[in-house]
Rosetta silent file (secondary structure, phi, psi, omega in degrees, C-alpha in Angstrom):
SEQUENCE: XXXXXXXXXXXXXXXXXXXXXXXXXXXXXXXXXXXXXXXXXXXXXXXXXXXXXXXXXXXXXXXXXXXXXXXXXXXXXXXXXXXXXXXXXXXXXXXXXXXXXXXXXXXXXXXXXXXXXXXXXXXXXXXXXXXXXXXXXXXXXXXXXXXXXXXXXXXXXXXXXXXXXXXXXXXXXXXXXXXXXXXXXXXXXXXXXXXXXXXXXXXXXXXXXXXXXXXXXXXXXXXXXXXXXXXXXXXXXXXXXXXXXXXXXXXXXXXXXXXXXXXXXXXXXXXXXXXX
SCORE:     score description
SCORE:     0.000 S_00000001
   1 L     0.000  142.676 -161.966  -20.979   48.984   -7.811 S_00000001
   2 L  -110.589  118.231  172.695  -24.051   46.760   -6.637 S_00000001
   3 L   -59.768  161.258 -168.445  -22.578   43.571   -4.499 S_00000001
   4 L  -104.961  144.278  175.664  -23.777   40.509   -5.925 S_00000001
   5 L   -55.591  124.941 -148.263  -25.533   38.847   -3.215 S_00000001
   6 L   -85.657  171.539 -162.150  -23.838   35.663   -1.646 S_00000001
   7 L  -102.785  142.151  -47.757  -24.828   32.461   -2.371 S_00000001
   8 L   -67.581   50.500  158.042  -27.866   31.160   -0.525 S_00000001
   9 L   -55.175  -25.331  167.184  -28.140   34.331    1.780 S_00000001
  10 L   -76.653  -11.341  178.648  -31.607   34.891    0.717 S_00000001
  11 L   -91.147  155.698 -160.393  -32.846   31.953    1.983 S_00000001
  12 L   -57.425  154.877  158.849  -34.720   31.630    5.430 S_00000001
  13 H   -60.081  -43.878 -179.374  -32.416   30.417    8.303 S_00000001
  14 H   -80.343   -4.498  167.559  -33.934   27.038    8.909 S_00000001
  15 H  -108.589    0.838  135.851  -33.281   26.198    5.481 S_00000001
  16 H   -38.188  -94.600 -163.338  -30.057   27.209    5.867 S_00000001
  17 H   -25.164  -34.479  169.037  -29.640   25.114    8.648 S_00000001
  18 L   -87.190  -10.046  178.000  -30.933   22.269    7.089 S_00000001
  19 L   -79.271  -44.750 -149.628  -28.899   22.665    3.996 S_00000001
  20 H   -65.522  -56.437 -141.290  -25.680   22.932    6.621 S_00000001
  21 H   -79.194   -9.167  171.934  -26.971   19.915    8.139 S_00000001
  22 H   -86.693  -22.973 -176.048  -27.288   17.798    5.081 S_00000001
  23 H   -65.668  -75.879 -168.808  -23.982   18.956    3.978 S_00000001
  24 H   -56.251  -20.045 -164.689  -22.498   17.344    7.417 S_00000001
  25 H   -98.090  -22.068 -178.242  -24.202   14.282    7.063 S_00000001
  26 H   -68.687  -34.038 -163.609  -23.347   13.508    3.523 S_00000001
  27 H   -76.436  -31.776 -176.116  -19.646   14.508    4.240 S_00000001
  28 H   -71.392  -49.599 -176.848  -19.530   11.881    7.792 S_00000001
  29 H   -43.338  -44.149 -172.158  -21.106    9.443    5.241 S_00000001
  30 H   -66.188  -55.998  159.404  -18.646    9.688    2.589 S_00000001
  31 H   -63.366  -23.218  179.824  -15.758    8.805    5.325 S_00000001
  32 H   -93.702  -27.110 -178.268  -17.436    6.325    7.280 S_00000001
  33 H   -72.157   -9.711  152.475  -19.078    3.998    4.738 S_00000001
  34 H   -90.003  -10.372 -178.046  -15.713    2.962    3.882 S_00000001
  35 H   -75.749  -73.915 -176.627  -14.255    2.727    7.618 S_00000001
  36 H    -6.139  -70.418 -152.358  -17.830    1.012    7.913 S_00000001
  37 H   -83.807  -18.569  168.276  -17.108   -1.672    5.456 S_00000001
  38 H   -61.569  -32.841 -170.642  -13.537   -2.212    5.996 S_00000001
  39 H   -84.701    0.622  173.986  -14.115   -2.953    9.771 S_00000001
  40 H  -124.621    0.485  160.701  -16.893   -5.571    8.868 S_00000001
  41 H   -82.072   -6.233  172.159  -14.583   -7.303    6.341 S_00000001
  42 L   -91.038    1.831  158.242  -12.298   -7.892    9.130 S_00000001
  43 L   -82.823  -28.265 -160.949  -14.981   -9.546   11.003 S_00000001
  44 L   -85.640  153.051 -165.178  -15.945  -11.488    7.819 S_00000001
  45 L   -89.521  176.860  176.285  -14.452  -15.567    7.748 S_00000001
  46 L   -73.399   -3.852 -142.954  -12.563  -15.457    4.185 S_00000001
  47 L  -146.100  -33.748  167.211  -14.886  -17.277    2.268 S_00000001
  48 L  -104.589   54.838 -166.912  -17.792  -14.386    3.050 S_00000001
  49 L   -98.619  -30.576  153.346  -15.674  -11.513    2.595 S_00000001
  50 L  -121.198   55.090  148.958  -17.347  -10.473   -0.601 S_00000001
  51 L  -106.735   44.023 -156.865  -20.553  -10.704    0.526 S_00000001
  52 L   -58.309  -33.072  162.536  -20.069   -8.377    4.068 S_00000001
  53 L   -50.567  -27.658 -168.103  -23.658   -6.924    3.686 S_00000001
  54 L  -124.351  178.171 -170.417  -25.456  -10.048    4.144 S_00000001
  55 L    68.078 -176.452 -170.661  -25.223  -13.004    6.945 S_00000001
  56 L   -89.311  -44.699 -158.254  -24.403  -13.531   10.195 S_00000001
  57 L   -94.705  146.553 -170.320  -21.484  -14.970   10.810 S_00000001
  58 L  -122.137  150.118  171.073  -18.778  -12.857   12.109 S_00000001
  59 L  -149.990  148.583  155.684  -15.274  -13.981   13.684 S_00000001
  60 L   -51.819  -53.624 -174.245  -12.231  -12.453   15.605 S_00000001
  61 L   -57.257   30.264  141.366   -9.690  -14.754   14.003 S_00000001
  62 L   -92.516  -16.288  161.177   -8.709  -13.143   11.689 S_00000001
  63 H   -79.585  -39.481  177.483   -7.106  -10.567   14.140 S_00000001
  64 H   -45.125  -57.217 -163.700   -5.504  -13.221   15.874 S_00000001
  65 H   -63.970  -30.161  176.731   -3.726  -14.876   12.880 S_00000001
  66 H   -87.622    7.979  160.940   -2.350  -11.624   11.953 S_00000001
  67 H   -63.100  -46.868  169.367   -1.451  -11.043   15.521 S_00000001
  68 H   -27.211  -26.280 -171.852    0.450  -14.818   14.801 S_00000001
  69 L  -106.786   95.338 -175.143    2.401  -13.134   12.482 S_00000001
  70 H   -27.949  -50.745 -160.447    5.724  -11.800   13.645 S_00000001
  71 H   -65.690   30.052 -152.480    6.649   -9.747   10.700 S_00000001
  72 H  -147.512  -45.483  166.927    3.014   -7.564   11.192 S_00000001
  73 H   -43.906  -62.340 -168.679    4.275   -7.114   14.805 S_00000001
  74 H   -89.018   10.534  164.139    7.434   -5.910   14.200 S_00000001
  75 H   -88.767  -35.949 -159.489    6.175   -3.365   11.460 S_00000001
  76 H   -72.592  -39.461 -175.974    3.713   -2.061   13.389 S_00000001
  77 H   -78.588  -16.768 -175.198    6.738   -1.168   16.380 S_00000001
  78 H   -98.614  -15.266  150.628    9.010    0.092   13.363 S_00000001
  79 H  -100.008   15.269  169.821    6.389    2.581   12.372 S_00000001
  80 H   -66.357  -55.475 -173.701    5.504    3.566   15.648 S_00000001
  81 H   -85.857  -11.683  162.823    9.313    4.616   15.949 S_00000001
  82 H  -125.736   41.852  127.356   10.174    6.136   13.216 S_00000001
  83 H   -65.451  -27.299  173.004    7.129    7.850   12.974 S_00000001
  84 H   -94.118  -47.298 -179.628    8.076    9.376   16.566 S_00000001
  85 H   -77.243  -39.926  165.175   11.678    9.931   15.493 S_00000001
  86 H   -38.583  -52.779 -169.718   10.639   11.575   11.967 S_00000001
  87 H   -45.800  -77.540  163.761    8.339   13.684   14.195 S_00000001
  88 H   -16.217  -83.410 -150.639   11.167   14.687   16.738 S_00000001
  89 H   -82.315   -0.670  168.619   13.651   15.885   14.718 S_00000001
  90 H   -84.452  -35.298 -162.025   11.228   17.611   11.831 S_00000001
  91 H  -102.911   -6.145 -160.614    9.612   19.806   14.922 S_00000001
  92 H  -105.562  -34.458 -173.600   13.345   20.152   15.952 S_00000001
  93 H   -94.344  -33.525 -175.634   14.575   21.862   12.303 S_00000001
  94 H   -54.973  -66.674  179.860   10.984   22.919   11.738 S_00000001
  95 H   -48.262  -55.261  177.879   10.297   25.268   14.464 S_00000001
  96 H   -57.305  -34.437  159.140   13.880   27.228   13.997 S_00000001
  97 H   -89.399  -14.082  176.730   13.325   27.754   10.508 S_00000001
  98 H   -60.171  -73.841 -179.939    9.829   29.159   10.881 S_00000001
  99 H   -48.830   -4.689  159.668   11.174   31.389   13.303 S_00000001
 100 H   -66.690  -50.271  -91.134   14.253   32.280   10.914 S_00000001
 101 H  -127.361  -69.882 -165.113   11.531   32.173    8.315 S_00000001
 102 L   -80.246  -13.859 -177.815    9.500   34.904   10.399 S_00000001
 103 L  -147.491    1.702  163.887   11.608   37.181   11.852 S_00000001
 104 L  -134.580  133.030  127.546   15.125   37.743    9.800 S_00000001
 105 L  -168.806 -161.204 -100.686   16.072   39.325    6.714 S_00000001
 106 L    76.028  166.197 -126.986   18.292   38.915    4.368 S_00000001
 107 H   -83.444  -23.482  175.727   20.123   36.431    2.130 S_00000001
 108 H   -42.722  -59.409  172.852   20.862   33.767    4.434 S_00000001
 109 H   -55.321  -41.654 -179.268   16.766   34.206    5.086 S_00000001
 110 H   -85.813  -25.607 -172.488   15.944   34.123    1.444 S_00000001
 111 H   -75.097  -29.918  175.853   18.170   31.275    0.227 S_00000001
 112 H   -68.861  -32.607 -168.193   16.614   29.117    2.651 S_00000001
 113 H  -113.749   39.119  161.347   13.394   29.516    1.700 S_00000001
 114 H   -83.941  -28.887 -161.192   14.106   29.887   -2.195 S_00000001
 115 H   -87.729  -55.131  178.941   15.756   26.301   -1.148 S_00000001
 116 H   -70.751  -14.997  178.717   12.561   24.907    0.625 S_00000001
 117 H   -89.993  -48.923  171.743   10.104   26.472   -1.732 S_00000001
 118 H   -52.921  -12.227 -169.038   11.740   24.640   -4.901 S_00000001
 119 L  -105.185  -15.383  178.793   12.399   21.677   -3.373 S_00000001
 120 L   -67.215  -40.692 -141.061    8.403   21.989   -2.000 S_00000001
 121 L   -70.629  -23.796 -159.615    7.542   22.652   -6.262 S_00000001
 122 L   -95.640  124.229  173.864    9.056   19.161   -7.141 S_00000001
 123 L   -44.713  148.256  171.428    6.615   16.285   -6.536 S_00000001
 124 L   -93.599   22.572  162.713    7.740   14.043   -4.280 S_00000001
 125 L   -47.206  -59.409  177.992    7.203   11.241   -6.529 S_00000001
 126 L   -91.390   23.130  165.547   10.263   11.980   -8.375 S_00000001
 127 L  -108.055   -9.693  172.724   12.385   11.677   -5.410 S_00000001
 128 H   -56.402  -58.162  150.224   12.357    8.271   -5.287 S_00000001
 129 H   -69.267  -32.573  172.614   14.810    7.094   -7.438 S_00000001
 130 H   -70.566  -17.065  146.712   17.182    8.903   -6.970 S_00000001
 131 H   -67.573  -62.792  154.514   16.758    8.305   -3.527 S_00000001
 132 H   -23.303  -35.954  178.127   16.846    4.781   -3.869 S_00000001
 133 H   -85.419  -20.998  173.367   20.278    4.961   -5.578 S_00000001
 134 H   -69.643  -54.520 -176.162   21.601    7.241   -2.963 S_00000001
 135 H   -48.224  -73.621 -174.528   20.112    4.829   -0.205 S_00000001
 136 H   -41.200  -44.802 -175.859   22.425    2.113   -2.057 S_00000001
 137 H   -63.369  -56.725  168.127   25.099    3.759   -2.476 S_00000001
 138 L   -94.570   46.418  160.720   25.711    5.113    0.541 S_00000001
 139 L    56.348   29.709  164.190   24.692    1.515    2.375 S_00000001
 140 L   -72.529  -43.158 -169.965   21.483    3.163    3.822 S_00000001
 141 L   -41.453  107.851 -122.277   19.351    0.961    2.354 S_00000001
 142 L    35.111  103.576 -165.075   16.590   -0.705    4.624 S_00000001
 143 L   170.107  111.322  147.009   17.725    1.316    7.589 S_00000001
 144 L    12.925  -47.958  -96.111   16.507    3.337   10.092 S_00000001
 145 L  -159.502  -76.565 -166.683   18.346    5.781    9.087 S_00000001
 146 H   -64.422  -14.215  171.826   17.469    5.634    5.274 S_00000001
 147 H  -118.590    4.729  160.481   13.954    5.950    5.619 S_00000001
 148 H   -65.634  -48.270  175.308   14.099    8.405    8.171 S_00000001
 149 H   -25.618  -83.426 -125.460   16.142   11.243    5.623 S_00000001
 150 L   -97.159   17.318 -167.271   13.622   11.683    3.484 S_00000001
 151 H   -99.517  -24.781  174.146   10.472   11.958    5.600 S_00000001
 152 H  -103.371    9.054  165.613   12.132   14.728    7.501 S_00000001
 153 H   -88.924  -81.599  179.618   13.194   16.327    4.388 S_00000001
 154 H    -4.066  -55.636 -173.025    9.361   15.848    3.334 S_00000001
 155 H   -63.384  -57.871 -148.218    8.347   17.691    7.025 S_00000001
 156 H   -82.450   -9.134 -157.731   10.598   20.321    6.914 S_00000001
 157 H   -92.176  -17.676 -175.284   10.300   21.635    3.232 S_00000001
 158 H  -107.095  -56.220 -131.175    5.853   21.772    4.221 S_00000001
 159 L  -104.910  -16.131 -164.966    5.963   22.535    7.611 S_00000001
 160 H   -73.973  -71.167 -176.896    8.661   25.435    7.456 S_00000001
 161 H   -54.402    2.112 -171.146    6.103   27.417    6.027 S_00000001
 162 H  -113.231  -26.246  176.267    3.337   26.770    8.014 S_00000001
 163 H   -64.125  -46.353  164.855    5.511   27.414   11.114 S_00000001
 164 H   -23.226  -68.583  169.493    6.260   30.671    9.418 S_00000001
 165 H   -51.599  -18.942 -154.627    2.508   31.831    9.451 S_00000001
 166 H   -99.780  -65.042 -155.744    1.867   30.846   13.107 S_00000001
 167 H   -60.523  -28.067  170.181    5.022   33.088   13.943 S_00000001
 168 H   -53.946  -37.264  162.497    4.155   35.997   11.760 S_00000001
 169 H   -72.278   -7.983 -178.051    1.059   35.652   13.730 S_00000001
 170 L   -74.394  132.424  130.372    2.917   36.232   17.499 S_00000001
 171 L   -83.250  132.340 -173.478    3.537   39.806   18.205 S_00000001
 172 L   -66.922   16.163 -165.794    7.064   40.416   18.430 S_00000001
 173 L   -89.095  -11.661  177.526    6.725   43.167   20.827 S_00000001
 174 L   -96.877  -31.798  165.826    7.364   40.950   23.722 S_00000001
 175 H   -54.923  -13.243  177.718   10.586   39.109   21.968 S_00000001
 176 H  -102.122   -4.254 -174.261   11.913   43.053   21.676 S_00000001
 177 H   -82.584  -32.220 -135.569   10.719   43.593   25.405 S_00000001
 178 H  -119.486  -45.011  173.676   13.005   40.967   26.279 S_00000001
 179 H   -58.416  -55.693 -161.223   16.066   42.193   24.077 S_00000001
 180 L   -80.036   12.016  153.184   16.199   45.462   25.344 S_00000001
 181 L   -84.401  -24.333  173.753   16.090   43.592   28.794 S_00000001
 182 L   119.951   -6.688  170.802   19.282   42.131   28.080 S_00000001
 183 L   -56.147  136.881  165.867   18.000   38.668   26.774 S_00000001
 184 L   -87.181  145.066 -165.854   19.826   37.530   23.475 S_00000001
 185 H   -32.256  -42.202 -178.723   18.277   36.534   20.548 S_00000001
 186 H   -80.152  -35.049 -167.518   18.201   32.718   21.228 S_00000001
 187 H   -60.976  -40.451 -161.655   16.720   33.461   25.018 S_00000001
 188 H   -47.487  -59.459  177.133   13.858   35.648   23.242 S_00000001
 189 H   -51.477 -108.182 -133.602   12.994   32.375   20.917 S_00000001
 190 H   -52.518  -30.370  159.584   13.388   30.102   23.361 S_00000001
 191 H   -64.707  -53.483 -169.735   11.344   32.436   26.667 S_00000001
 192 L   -83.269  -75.416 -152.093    9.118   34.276   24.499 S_00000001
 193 H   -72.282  -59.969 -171.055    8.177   33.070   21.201 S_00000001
 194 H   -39.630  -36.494 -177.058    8.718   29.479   21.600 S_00000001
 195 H   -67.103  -30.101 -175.436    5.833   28.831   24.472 S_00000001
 196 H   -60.479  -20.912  176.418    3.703   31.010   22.611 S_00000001
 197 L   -89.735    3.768 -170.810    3.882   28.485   19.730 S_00000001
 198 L   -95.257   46.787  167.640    3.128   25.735   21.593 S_00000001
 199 L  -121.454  -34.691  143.322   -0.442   24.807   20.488 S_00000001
 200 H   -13.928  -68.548 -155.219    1.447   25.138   16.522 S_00000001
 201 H   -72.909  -35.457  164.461    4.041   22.912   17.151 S_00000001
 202 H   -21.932  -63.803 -168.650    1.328   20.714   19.069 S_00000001
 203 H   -88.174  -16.382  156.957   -0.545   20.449   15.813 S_00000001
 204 H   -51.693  -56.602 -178.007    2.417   20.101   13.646 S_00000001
 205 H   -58.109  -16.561 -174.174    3.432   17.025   15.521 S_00000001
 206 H   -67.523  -73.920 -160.135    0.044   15.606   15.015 S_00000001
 207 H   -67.283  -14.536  159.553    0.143   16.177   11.507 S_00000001
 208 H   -74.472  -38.128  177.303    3.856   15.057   11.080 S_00000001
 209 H   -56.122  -58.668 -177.678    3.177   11.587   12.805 S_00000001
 210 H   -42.369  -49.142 -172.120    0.082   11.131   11.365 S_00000001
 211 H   -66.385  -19.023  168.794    1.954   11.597    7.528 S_00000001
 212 H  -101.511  -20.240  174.933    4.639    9.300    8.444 S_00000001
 213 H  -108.302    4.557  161.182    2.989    6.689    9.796 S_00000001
 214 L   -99.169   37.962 -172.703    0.460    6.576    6.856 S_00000001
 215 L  -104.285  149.766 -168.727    3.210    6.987    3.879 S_00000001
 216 L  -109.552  -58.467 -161.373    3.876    4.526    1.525 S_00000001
 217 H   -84.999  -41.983 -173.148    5.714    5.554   -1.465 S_00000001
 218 H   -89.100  -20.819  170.449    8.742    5.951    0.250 S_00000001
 219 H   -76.663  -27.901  173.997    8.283    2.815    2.942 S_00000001
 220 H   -62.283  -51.472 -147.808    7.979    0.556   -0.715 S_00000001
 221 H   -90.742   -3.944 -167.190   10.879    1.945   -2.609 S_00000001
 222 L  -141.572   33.948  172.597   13.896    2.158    0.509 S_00000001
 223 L  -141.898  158.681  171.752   12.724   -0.558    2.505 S_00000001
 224 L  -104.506 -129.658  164.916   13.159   -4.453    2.488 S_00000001
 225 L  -140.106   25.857  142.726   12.638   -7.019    4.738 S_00000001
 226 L   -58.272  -75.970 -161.806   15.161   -5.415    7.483 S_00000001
 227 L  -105.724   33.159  177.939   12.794   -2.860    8.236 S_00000001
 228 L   -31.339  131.697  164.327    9.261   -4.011    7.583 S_00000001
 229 L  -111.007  146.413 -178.230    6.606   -1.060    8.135 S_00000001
 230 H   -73.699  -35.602  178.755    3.149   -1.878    8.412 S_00000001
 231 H   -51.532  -26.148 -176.351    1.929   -0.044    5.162 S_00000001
 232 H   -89.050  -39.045 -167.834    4.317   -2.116    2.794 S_00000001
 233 H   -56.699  -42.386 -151.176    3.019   -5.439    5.094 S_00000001
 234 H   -55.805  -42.415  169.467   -0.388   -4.925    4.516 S_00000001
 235 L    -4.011  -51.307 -141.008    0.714   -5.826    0.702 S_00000001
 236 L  -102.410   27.129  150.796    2.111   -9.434    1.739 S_00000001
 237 L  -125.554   41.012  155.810   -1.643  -10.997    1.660 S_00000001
 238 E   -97.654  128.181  168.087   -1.856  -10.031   -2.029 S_00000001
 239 L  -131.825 -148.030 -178.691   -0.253  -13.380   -3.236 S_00000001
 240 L   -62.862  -56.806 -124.344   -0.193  -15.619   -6.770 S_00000001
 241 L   -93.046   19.998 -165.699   -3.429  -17.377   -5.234 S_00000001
 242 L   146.958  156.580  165.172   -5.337  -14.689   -4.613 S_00000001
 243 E  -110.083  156.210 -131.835   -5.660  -11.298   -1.854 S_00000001
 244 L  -138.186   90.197 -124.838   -6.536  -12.596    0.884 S_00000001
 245 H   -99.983  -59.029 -179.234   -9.096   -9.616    1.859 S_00000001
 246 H   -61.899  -57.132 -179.079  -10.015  -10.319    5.768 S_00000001
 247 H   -59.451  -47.549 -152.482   -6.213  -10.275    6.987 S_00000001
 248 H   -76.492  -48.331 -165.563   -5.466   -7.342    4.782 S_00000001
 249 H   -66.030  -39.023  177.619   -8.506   -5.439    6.537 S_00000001
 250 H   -54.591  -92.055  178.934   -7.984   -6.684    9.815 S_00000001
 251 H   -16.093  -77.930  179.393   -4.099   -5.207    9.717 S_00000001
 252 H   -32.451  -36.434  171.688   -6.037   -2.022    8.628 S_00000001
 253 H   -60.682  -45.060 -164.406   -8.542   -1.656   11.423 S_00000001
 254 H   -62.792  -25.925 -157.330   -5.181   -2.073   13.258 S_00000001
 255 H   -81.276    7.402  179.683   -3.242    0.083   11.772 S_00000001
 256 H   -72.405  -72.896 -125.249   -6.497    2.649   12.086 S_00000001
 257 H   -65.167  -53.383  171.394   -6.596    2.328   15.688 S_00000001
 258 H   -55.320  -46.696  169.324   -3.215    4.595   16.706 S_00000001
 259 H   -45.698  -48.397 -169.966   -3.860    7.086   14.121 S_00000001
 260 H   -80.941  -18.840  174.565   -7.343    7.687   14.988 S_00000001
 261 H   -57.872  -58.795 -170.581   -6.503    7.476   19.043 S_00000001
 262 H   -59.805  -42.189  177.334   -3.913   10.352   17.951 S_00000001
 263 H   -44.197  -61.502 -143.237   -6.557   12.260   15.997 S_00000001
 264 H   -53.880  -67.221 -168.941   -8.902   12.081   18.961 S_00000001
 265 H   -86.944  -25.436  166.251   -7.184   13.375   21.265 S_00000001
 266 L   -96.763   20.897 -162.984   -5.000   15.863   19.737 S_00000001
 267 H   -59.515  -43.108 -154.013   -7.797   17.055   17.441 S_00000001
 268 H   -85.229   -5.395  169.971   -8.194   20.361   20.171 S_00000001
 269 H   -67.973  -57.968 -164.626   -4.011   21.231   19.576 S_00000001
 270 H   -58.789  -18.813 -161.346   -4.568   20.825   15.868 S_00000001
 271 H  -105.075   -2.255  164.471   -7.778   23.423   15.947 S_00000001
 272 H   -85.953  -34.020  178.273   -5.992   25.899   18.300 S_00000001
 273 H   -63.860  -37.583 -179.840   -2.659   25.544   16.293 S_00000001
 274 L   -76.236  -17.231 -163.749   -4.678   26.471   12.750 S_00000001
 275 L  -106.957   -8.207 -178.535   -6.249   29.118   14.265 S_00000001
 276 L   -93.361    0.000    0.000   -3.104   31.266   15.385 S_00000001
């Protein structure tokens, strides 16, 4: 059988290269020309907000006034924290079922992840109401507590499985090194395998914070005005008169700035954790 040749392998290397290189710049375009214009409507006075390509005048105050505004404040510290406590205790159920996930089996081993892959299958769209009635019912509702639940059910039902792969990738020859030393089953995870996992779990935490502190669906439908998050605030400059476009972006730039600070720096966890 004659391979079919891959596609553009016949072409020279510098037009490779130049193909690659148009390829990167179209794809940095495609994400930045909207960062771009959001960050220069939050510079823009209200009254030139939809013109942001043309003029001059630019102003800070519009970060100020939404600094002015308690409730913007205290969202921004209530998804800080339970974006960090989602995080926590999803890397704390996460990791133990990978390694369950990865290294026993039998039914205990299969029901769990018969349980996490069906519960993966169902959008998580259609959790909502029924969360919402649950929240009420059992007095969760706007609470700590109530919008924490489902964000670490959300982590652990995605993340189980990803922990899986990075352990599957580990050879186990030093966790059996360690048994037959006299270590028990929990020392091996916790001596062997766990450090070996730590540029995984690194990039898991990235990618659980990050997912929690840009979610939405679930900060609208089980939260009030107890527990203001900034993604439901940004909302509150849509009113009757009008959206109120420069405040809304300005919150956004803010709410950019931790997320992309997190990216930044843990960008070299997440590309060693995908790679084991």
């Amino acid at each position: 059988m004659v391979r079919q040749p891959m596609l553009f392998a016949n072409l020279p290397l510098g037009v490779r290269r130049l193909l690659f290189g148009l390829a990167i710049v179209g794809i940095c375009f495609l994400f930045a020309f909207p960062v771009l214009w959001l960050i220069l409507t939050s510079l823009r006075p209200e009254s030139g907000v939809y013109y942001v390509h043309r003029g001059t005048e630019f102003t800070l105050g519009n970060f100020a006034e939404v600094f002015q505004d308690e409730r913007v404040v205290e969202a921004f510290a209530n998804s800080a924290v339970i974006a960090t406590l989602a995080t926590f205790f999803s890397l704390l159920v996460t990791v133990s079922s990978g390694y369950m996930l990865s290294r026993f089996k039998g039914p205990v081993s299969s029901t769990w992840f018969g349980t996490i892959y069906i519960f993966r299958c169902v959008p998580y769209i259609s959790w909502v109401i029924p969360l919402y009635f649950v929240a009420q019912s059992w007095g969760l509702y706007d609470t700590y507590v109530g919008l924490l639940l489902p964000h670490i059910a959300v982590h652990i039902c995605f993340f189980s499985w990803l922990m899986k792969g990075f352990f599957d990738g580990i050879d186990p020859s030093m966790e059996h090194a360690a048994l037959i030393d006299g270590c028990t089953r929990w020392g091996a995870f916790l001596r062997v395998a766990l450090p070996s996992a730590i540029p995984a779990i690194a990039a898991l935490g990235v990618l659980c914070w990050l997912f929690t502190w840009n979610e939405f669906l679930f900060a609208l439908i089980l939260t009030g005005n107890r527990v203001p998050v900034i993604t439901v605030v940004m909302a509150q400059f849509v009113t009757e008169m009008g959206l109120r476009w420069n405040l809304m972006a300005a919150t956004a730039v803010m709410a950019l700035v931790p997320a992309f600070l997190l990216a930044l720096f843990g960008q070299k966890y997440v590309i060693r954790g995908l790679r084991l």
